[in-house]
CSV table of C-alpha atoms in Angstrom, one decimal:
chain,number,residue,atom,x,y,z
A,1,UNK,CA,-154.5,93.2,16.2
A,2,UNK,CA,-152.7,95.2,18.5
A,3,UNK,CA,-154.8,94.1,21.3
A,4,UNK,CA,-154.8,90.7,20.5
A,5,UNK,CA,-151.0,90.8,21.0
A,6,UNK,CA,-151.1,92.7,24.3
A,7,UNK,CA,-153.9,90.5,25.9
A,8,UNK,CA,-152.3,87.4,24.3
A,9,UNK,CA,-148.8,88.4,26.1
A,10,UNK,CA,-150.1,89.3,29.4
A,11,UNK,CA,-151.6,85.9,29.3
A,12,UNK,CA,-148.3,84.3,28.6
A,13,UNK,CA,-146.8,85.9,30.7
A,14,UNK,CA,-148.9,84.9,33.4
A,15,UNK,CA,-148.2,81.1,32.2
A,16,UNK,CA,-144.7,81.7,32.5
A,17,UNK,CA,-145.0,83.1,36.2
A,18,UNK,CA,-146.3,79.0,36.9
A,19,UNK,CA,-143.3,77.9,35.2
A,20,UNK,CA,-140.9,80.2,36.8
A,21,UNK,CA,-142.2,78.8,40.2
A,22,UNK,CA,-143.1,75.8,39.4
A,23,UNK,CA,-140.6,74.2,36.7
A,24,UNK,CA,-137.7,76.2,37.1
A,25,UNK,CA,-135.0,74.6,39.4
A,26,UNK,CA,-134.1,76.6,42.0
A,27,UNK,CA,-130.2,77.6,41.9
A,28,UNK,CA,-128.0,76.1,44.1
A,29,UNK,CA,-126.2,78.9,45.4
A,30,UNK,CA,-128.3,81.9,45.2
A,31,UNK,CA,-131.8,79.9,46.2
A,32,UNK,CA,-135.2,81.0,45.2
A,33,UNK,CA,-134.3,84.8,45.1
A,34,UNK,CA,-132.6,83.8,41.6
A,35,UNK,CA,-135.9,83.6,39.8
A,36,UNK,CA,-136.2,87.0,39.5
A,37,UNK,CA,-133.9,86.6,36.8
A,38,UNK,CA,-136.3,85.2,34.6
A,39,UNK,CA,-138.2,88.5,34.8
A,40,UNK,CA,-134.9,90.9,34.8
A,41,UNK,CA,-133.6,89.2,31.8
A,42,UNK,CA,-136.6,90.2,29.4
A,43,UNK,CA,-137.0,93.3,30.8
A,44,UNK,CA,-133.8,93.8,30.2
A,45,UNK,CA,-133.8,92.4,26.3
A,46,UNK,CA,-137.0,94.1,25.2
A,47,UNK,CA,-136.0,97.6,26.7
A,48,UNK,CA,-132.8,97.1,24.2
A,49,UNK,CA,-135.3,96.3,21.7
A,50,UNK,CA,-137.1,99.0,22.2
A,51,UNK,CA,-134.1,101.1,22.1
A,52,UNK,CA,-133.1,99.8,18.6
A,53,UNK,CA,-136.8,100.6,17.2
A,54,UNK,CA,-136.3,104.1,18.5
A,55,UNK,CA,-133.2,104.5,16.6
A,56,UNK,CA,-134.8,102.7,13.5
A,57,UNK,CA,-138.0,104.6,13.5
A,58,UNK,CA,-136.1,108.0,14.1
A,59,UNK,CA,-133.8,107.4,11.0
A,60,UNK,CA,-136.7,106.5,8.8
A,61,UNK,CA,-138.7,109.5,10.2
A,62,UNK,CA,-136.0,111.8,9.6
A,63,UNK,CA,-136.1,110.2,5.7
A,64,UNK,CA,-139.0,110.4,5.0
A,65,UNK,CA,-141.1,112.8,7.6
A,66,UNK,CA,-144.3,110.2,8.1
A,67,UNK,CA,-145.7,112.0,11.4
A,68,UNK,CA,-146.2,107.8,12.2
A,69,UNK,CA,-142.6,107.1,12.3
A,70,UNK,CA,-142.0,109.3,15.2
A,71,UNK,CA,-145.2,108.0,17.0
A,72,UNK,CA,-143.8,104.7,16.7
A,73,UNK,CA,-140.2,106.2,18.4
A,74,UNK,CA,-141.9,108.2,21.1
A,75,UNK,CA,-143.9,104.7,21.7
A,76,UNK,CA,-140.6,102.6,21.7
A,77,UNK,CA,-138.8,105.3,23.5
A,78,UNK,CA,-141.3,105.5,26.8
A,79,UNK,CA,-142.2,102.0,27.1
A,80,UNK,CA,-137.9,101.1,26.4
A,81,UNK,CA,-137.2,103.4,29.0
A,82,UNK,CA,-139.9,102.0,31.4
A,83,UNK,CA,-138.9,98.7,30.8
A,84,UNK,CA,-135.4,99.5,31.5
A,85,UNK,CA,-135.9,101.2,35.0
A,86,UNK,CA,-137.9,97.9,35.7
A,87,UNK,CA,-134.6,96.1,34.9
A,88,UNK,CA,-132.6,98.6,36.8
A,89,UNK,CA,-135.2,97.8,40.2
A,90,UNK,CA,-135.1,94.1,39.5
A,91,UNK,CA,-131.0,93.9,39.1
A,92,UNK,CA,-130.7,96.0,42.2
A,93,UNK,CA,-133.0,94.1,44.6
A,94,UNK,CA,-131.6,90.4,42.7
A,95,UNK,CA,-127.6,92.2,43.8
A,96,UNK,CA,-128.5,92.9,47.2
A,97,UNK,CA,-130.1,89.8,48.2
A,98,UNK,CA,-127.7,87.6,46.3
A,99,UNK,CA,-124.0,89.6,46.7
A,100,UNK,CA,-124.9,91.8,49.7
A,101,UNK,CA,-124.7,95.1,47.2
A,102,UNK,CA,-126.9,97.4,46.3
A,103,UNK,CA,-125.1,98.1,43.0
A,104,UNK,CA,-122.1,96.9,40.8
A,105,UNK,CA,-120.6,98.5,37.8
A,106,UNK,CA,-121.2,95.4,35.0
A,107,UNK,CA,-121.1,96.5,32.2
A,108,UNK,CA,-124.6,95.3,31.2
A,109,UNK,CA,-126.4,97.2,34.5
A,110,UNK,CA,-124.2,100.5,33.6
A,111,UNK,CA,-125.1,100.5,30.1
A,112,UNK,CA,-128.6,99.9,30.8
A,113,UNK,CA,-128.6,102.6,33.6
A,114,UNK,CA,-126.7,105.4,31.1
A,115,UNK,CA,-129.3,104.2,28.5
A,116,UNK,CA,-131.9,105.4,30.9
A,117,UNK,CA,-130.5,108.9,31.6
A,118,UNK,CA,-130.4,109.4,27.8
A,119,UNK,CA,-133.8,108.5,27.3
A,120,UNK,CA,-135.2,110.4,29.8
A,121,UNK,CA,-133.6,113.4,28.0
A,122,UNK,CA,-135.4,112.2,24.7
A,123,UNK,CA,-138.9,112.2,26.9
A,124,UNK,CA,-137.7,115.7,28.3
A,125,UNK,CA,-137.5,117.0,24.9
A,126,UNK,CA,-141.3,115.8,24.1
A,127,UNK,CA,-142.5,117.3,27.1
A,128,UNK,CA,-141.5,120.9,25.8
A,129,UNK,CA,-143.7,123.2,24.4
A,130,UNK,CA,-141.7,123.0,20.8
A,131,UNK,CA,-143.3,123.1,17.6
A,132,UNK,CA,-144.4,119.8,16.3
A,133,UNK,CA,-142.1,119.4,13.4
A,134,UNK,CA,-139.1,120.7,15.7
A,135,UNK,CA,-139.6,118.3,17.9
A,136,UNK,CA,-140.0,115.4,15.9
A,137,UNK,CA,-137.1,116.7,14.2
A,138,UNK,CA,-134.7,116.7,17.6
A,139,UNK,CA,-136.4,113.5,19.1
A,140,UNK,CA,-135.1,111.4,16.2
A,141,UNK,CA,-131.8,112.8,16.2
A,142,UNK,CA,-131.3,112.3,19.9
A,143,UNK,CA,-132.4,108.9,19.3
A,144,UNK,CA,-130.2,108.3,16.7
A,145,UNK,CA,-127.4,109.8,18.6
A,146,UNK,CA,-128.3,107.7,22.0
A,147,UNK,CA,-128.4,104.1,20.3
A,148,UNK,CA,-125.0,105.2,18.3
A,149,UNK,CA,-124.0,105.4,22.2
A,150,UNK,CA,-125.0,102.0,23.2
A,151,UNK,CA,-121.9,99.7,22.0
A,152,UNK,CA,-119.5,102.2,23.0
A,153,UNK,CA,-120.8,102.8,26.7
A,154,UNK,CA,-120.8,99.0,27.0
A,155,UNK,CA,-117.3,99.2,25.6
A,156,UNK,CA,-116.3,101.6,28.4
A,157,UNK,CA,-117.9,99.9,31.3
A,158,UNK,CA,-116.3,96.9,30.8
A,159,UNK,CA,-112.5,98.4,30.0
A,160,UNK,CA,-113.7,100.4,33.5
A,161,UNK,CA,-114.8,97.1,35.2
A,162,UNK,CA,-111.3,95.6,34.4
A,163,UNK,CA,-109.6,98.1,36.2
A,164,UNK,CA,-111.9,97.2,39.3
A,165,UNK,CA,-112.4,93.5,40.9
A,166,UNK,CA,-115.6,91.5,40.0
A,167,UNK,CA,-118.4,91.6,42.8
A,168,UNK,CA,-119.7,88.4,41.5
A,169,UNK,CA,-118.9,85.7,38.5
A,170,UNK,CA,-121.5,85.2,35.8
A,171,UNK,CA,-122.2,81.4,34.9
A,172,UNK,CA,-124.1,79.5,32.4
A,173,UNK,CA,-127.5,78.2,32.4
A,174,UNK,CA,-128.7,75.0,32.7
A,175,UNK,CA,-131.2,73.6,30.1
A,176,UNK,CA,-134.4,73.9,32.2
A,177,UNK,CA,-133.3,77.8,33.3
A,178,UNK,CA,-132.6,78.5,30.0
A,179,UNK,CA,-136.2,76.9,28.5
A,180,UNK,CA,-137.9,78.6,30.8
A,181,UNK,CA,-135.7,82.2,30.4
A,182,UNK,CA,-136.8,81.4,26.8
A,183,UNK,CA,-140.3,81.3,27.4
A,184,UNK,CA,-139.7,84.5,29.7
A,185,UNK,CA,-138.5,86.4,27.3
A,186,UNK,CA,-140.9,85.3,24.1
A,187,UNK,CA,-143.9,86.1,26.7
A,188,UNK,CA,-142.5,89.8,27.3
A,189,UNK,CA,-141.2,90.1,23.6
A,190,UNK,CA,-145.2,89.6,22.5
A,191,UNK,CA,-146.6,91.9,25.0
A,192,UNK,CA,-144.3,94.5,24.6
A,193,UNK,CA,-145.3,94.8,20.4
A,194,UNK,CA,-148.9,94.8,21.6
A,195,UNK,CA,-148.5,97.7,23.8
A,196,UNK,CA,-145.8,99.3,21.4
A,197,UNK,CA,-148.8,99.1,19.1
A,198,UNK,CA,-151.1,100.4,21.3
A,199,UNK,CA,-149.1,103.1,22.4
A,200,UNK,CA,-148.4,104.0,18.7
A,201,UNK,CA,-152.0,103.9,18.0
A,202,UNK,CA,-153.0,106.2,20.6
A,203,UNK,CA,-150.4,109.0,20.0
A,204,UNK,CA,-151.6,109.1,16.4
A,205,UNK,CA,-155.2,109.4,17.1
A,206,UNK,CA,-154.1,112.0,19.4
A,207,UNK,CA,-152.2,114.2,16.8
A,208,UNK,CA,-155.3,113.7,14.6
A,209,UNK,CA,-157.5,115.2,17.2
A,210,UNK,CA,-155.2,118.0,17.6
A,211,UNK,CA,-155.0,118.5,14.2
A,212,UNK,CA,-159.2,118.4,14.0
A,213,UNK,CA,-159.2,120.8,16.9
A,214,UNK,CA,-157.2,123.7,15.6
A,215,UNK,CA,-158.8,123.4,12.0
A,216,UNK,CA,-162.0,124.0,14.0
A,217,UNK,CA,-160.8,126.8,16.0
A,218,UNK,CA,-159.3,128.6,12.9
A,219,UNK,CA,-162.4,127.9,10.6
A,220,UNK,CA,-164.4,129.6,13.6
A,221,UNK,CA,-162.1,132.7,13.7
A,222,UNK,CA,-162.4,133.0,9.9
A,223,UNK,CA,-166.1,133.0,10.4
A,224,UNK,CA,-166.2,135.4,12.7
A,225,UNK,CA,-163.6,138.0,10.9
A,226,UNK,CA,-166.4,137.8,8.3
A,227,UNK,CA,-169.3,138.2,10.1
B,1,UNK,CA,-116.6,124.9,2.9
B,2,UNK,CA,-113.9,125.2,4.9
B,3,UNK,CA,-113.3,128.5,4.8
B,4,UNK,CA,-117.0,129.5,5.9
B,5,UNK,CA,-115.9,127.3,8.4
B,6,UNK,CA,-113.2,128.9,9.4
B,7,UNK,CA,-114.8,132.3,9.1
B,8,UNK,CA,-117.7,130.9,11.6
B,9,UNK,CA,-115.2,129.7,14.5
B,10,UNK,CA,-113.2,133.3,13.8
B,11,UNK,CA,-116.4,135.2,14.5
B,12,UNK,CA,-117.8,133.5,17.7
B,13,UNK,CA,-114.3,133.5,19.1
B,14,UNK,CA,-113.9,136.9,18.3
B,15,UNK,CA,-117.7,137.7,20.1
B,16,UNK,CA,-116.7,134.9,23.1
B,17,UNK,CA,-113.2,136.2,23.8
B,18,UNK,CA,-113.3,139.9,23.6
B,19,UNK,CA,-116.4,139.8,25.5
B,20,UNK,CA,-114.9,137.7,28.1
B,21,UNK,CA,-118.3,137.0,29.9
B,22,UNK,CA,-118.9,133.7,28.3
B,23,UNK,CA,-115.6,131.8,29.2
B,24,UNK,CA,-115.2,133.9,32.2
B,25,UNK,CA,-118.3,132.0,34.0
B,26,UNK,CA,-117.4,128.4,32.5
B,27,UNK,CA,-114.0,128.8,33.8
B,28,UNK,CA,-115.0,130.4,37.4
B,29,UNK,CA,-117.5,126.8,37.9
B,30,UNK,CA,-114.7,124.2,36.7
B,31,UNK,CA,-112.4,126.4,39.3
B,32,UNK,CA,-115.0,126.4,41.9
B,33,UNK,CA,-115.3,122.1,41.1
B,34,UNK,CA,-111.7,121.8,41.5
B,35,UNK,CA,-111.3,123.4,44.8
B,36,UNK,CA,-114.2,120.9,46.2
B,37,UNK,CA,-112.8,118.2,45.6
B,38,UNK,CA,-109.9,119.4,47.0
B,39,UNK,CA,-111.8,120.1,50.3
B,40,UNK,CA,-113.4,117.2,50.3
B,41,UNK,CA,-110.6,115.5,51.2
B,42,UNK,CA,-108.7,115.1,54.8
B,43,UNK,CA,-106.4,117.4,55.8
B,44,UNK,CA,-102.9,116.5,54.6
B,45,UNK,CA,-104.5,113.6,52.6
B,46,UNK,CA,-103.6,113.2,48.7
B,47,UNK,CA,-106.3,113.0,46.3
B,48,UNK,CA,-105.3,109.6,44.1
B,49,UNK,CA,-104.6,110.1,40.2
B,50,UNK,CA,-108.0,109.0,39.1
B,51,UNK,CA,-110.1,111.0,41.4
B,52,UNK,CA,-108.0,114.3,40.2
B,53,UNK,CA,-108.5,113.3,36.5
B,54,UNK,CA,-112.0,113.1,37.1
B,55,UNK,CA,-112.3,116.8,38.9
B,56,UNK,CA,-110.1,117.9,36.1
B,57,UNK,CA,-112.9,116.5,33.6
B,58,UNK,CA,-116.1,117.7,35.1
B,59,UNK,CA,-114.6,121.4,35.4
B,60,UNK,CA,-114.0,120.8,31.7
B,61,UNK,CA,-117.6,118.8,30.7
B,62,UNK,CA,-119.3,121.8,32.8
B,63,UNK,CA,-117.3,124.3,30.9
B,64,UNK,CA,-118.0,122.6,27.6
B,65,UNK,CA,-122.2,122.9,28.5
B,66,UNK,CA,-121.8,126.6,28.9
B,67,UNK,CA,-119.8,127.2,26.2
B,68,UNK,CA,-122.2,125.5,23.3
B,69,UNK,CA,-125.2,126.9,25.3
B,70,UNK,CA,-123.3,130.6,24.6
B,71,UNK,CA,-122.2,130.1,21.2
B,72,UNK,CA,-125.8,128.9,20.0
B,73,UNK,CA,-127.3,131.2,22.2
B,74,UNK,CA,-125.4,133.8,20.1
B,75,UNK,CA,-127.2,134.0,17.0
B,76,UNK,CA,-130.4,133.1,18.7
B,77,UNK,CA,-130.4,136.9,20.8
B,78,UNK,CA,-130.0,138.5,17.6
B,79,UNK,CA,-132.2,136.6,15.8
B,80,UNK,CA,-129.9,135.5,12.8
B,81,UNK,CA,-130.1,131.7,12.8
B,82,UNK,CA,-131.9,132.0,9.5
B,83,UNK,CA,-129.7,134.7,8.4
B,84,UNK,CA,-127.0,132.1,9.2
B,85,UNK,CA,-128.8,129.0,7.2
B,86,UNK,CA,-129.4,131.5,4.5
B,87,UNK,CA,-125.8,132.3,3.4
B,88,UNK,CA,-125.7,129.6,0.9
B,89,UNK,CA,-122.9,127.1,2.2
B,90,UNK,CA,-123.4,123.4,3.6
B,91,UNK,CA,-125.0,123.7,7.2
B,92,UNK,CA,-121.9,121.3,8.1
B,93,UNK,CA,-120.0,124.2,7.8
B,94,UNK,CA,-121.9,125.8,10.3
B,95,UNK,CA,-121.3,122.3,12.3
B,96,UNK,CA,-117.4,122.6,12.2
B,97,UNK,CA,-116.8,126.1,13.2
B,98,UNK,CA,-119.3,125.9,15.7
B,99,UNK,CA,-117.4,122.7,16.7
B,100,UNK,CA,-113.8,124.1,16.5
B,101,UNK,CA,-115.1,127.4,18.2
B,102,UNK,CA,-116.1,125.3,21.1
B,103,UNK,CA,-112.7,123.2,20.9
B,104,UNK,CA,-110.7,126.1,21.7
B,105,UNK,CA,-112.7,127.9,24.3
B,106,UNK,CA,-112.5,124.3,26.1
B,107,UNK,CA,-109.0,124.0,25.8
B,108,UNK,CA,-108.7,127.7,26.8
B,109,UNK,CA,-110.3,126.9,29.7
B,110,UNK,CA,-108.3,123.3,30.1
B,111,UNK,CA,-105.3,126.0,30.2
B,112,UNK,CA,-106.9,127.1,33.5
B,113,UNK,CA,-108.1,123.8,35.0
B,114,UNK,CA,-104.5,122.0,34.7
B,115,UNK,CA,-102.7,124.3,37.0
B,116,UNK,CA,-105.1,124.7,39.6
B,117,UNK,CA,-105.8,120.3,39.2
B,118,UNK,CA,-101.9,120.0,39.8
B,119,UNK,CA,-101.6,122.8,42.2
B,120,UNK,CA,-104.8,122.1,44.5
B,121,UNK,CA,-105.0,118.8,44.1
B,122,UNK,CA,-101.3,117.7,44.0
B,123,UNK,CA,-100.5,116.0,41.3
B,124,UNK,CA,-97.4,115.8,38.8
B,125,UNK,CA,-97.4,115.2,34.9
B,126,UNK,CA,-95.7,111.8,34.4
B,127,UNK,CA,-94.7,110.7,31.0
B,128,UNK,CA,-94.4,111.9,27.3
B,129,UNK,CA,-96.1,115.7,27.6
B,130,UNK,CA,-96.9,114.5,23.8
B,131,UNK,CA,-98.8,111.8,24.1
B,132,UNK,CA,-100.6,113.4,27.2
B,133,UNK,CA,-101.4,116.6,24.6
B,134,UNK,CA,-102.7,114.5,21.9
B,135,UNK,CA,-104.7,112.4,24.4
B,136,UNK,CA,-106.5,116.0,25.5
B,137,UNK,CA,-107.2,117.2,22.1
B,138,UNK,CA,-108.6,113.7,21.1
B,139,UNK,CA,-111.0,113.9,23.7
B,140,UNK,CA,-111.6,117.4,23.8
B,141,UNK,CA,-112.3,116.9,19.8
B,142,UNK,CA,-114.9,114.4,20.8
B,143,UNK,CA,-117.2,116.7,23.6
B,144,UNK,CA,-116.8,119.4,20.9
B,145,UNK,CA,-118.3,117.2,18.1
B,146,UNK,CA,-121.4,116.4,19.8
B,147,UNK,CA,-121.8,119.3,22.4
B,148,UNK,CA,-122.0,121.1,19.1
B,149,UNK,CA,-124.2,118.7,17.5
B,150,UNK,CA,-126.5,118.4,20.7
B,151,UNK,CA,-126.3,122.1,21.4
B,152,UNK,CA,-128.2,122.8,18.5
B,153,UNK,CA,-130.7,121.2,19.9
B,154,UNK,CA,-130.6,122.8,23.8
B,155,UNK,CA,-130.9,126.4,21.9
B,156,UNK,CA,-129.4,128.2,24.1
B,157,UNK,CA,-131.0,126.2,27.0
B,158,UNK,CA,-127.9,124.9,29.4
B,159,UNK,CA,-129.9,122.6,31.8
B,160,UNK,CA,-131.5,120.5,28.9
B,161,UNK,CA,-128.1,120.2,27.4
B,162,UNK,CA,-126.7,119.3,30.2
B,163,UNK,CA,-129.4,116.5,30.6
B,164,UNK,CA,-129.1,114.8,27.0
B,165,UNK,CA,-125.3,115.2,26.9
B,166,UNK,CA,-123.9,114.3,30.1
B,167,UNK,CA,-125.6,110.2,29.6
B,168,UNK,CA,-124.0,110.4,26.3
B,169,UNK,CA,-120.3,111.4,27.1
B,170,UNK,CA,-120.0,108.9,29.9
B,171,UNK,CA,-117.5,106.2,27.5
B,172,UNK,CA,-115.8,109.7,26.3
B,173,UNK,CA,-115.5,110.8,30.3
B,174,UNK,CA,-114.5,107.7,31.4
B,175,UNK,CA,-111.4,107.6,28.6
B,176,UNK,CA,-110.1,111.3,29.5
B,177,UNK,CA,-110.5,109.9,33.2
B,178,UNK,CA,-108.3,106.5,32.2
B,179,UNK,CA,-105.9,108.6,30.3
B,180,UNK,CA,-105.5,111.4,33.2
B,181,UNK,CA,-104.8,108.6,36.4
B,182,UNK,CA,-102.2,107.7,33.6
B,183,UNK,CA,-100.8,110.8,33.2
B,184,UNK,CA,-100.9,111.9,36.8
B,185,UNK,CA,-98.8,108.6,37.4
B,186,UNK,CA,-101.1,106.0,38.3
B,187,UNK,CA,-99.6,103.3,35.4
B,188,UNK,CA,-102.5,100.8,35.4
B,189,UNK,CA,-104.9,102.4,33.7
B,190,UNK,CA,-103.6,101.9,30.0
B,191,UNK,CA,-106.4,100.1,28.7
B,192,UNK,CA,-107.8,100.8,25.1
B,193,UNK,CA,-108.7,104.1,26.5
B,194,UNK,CA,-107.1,106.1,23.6
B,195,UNK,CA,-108.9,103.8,20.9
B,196,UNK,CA,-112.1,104.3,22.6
B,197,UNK,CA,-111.6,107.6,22.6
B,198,UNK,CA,-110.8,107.4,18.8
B,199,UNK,CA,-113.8,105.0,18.8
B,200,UNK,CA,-116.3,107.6,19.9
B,201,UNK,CA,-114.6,110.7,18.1
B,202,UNK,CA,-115.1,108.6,14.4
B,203,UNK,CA,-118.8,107.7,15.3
B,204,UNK,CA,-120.1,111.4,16.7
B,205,UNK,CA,-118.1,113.5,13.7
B,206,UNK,CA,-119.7,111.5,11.3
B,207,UNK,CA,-123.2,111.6,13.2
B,208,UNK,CA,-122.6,115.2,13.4
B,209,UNK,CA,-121.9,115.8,10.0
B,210,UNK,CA,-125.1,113.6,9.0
B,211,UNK,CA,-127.2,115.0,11.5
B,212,UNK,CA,-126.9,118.5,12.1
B,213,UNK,CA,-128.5,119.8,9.1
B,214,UNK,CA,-131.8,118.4,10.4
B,215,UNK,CA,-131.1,120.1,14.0
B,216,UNK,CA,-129.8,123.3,13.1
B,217,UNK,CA,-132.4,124.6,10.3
B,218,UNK,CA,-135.6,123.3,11.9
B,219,UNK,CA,-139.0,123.8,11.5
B,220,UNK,CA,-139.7,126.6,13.9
């Protein structure tokens, strides 16, 4: 199943790159280097996504201690913050072609770039050599704590902003952009559950080896204690 | 509850500030932070309101990652942190005099950064020294509630705190900054900086008190 979804996204997805360049009207102002937009934008959404999973799979984990609860939050948390720094690369090239800067303080880009830093931490934690349970343990609170973050970084950035003059005005959408950016982001939303899935999958097969693998080792030092 | 609390803070002020080595280093890096940015600059040039608020808040974010690292790292070289869980009270107590131990060493330390951000970097206090006080303590209430919280989890380990906390503290940062420009005289910058401060204080003492007992016990 969870195949099904990844291999049925990437295929969307790949639909959705003849639409962008293809259906899409091109924007008046900005020209053709506005259709990275339509792959910014759902990077963007899903790595919030997976963000909010993070937080909800970390406060059930932290309930009820299901090892598969924080497989499902270290999943969401790698590919959200992958996601994210694709978002970050795609805003930053989409800026300087378009405004002539590399980087502006919206709120959206900073709270997506903070949201990064924090999630890196959560990924620094899982690469220590902690105890299992520990770990589990400190991952979900961090993830807790970073989503609690979220509204009150984007908060910040835009009382910050204020302060500061716009590089750029944002504008609406017109109702092809916005089909398409719809498509865009239904495409991306079904491949990211197939390889959230995936990635869940895999980390709990690998726990279950582990676990297979030290019961053998200390079976074979009993054995030989008695022998 | 309160009084283990109390009791807590007591001792690991009594082990951070007769021992002196702790706060000593915190404060020597904010100095250290503070006269860079003071270097930086031109000769003869002024450093603006917001950029000395900022110096003034990384010497005291720097000093707060220390000071969590030391006060965790305290029962951690003597091996009591069980002894600690042990004792019978709510591990929230543990939270809050951890918490309020690390409130005053910072704003012991704040008592060192503030004369050398208005001497070296020369600025004057403008306004209601008050307001300006409670603006201080609402943000220095807010690093303490989740350096505590997150120091827990660094054990002792300042670089990994320093990683997960300093992502997390940017809204609180970016207040004290807004509410320092003000105070140092630069009047724009009253924006809903004290709320947010507020804002972020509510949501990390309650996450604290929800989440440390999962943190601080453990399953070592």
């Amino acid at each position: 199943m969870a195949a099904f979804f990844a291999i049925a996204g990437g295929a969307a997805l790949a639909m959705c790159q003849w639409l962008v360049l293809f259906r899409a009207p091109v924007e008046e102002s900005m020209g053709i280097v506005q259709k990275i937009f339509y792959l910014h934008l759902p990077l963007a959404w899903w790595a919030l996504a997976s963000f909010f999973v993070v937080f909800l799979a970390s406060a059930v984990y932290l309930a009820r201690r299901t090892p598969r609860w924080d497989h499902l939050a270290r999943a969401a948390a790698e590919l959200g913050l992958l996601l994210a720094v694709l978002a970050l690369c795609t805003g930053v090239l989409w800026g300087r072609r378009a405004w002539g800067v590399w980087w502006t303080w919206d709120p959206r880009l900073s709270t997506t770039l903070v949201m990064c830093l924090a999630y890196a931490g959560y990924m620094a934690i899982r690469g220590l050599g902690m105890p299992r349970r520990r770990q589990a343990l400190a991952c979900a609170v961090l993830g807790i704590v970073a989503f609690l973050d979220v509204p009150l970084v984007f908060v910040s950035a835009r009382i910050w902003r204020s302060i500061h003059p716009a590089v750029f005005a944002g504008g609406g959408l017109d109702a092809d952009m916005a089909a398409v950016a719809g498509a865009c982001v239904l495409s991306m939303g079904v491949f990211w559950a197939g390889l959230l899935a995936v990635r869940a999958a895999q980390l709990g097969q690998t726990c279950r080896l582990e676990t297979i693998q030290r019961r053998k080792m200390a079976r074979n030092m009993e054995e030989s204690w008695t022998t | 509850m309160l009084r283990l609390s109390m009791a807590i803070a007591r001792k690991d002020l009594a082990l951070c500030l007769l021992r002196g080595s702790g706060l000593l280093q915190a404060v020597l890096l904010g100095l250290v932070l503070i006269f860079i940015f003071g270097l930086a600059g031109e000769t003869g040039s002024v450093v603006d309101a917001r950029t000395a608020a900022a110096a003034f808040w990384l010497s005291s974010l720097f000093c707060m990652v220390l000071v969590f690292g030391r006060l965790f790292g305290l029962e951690e070289g003597a091996g009591a942190r069980s002894l600690l869980v042990l004792c019978g009270a709510p591990v929230q107590a543990i939270w809050l005099g951890k918490a309020a131990a690390g409130f005053v060493l910072v704003a012991c330390g704040q008592c060192v950064f503030l004369p050398a951000t208005l001497v070296f970097l020369g600025q004057d206090v403008c306004g209601p020294l008050w307001r300006w006080a409670a603006a201080l303590a609402l943000v220095d209430a807010g690093l303490a509630a989740l350096g505590c919280l997150l120091g827990a989890l660094g054990h002792g380990r300042e670089g990994l705190l320093s990683a997960l906390l300093f992502p997390l503290l940017c809204p609180l940062l970016l207040a004290g900054i807004g509410l320092g420009a003000q105070a140092f005289g630069n009047p724009g910058e009253d924006r809903g900086w004290l709320a947010l401060a507020a804002a972020f204080d509510a949501v990390f003492f309650a996450a604290g008190l929800a989440l440390f007992g999962f943190v601080f016990p453990g399953d070592d």
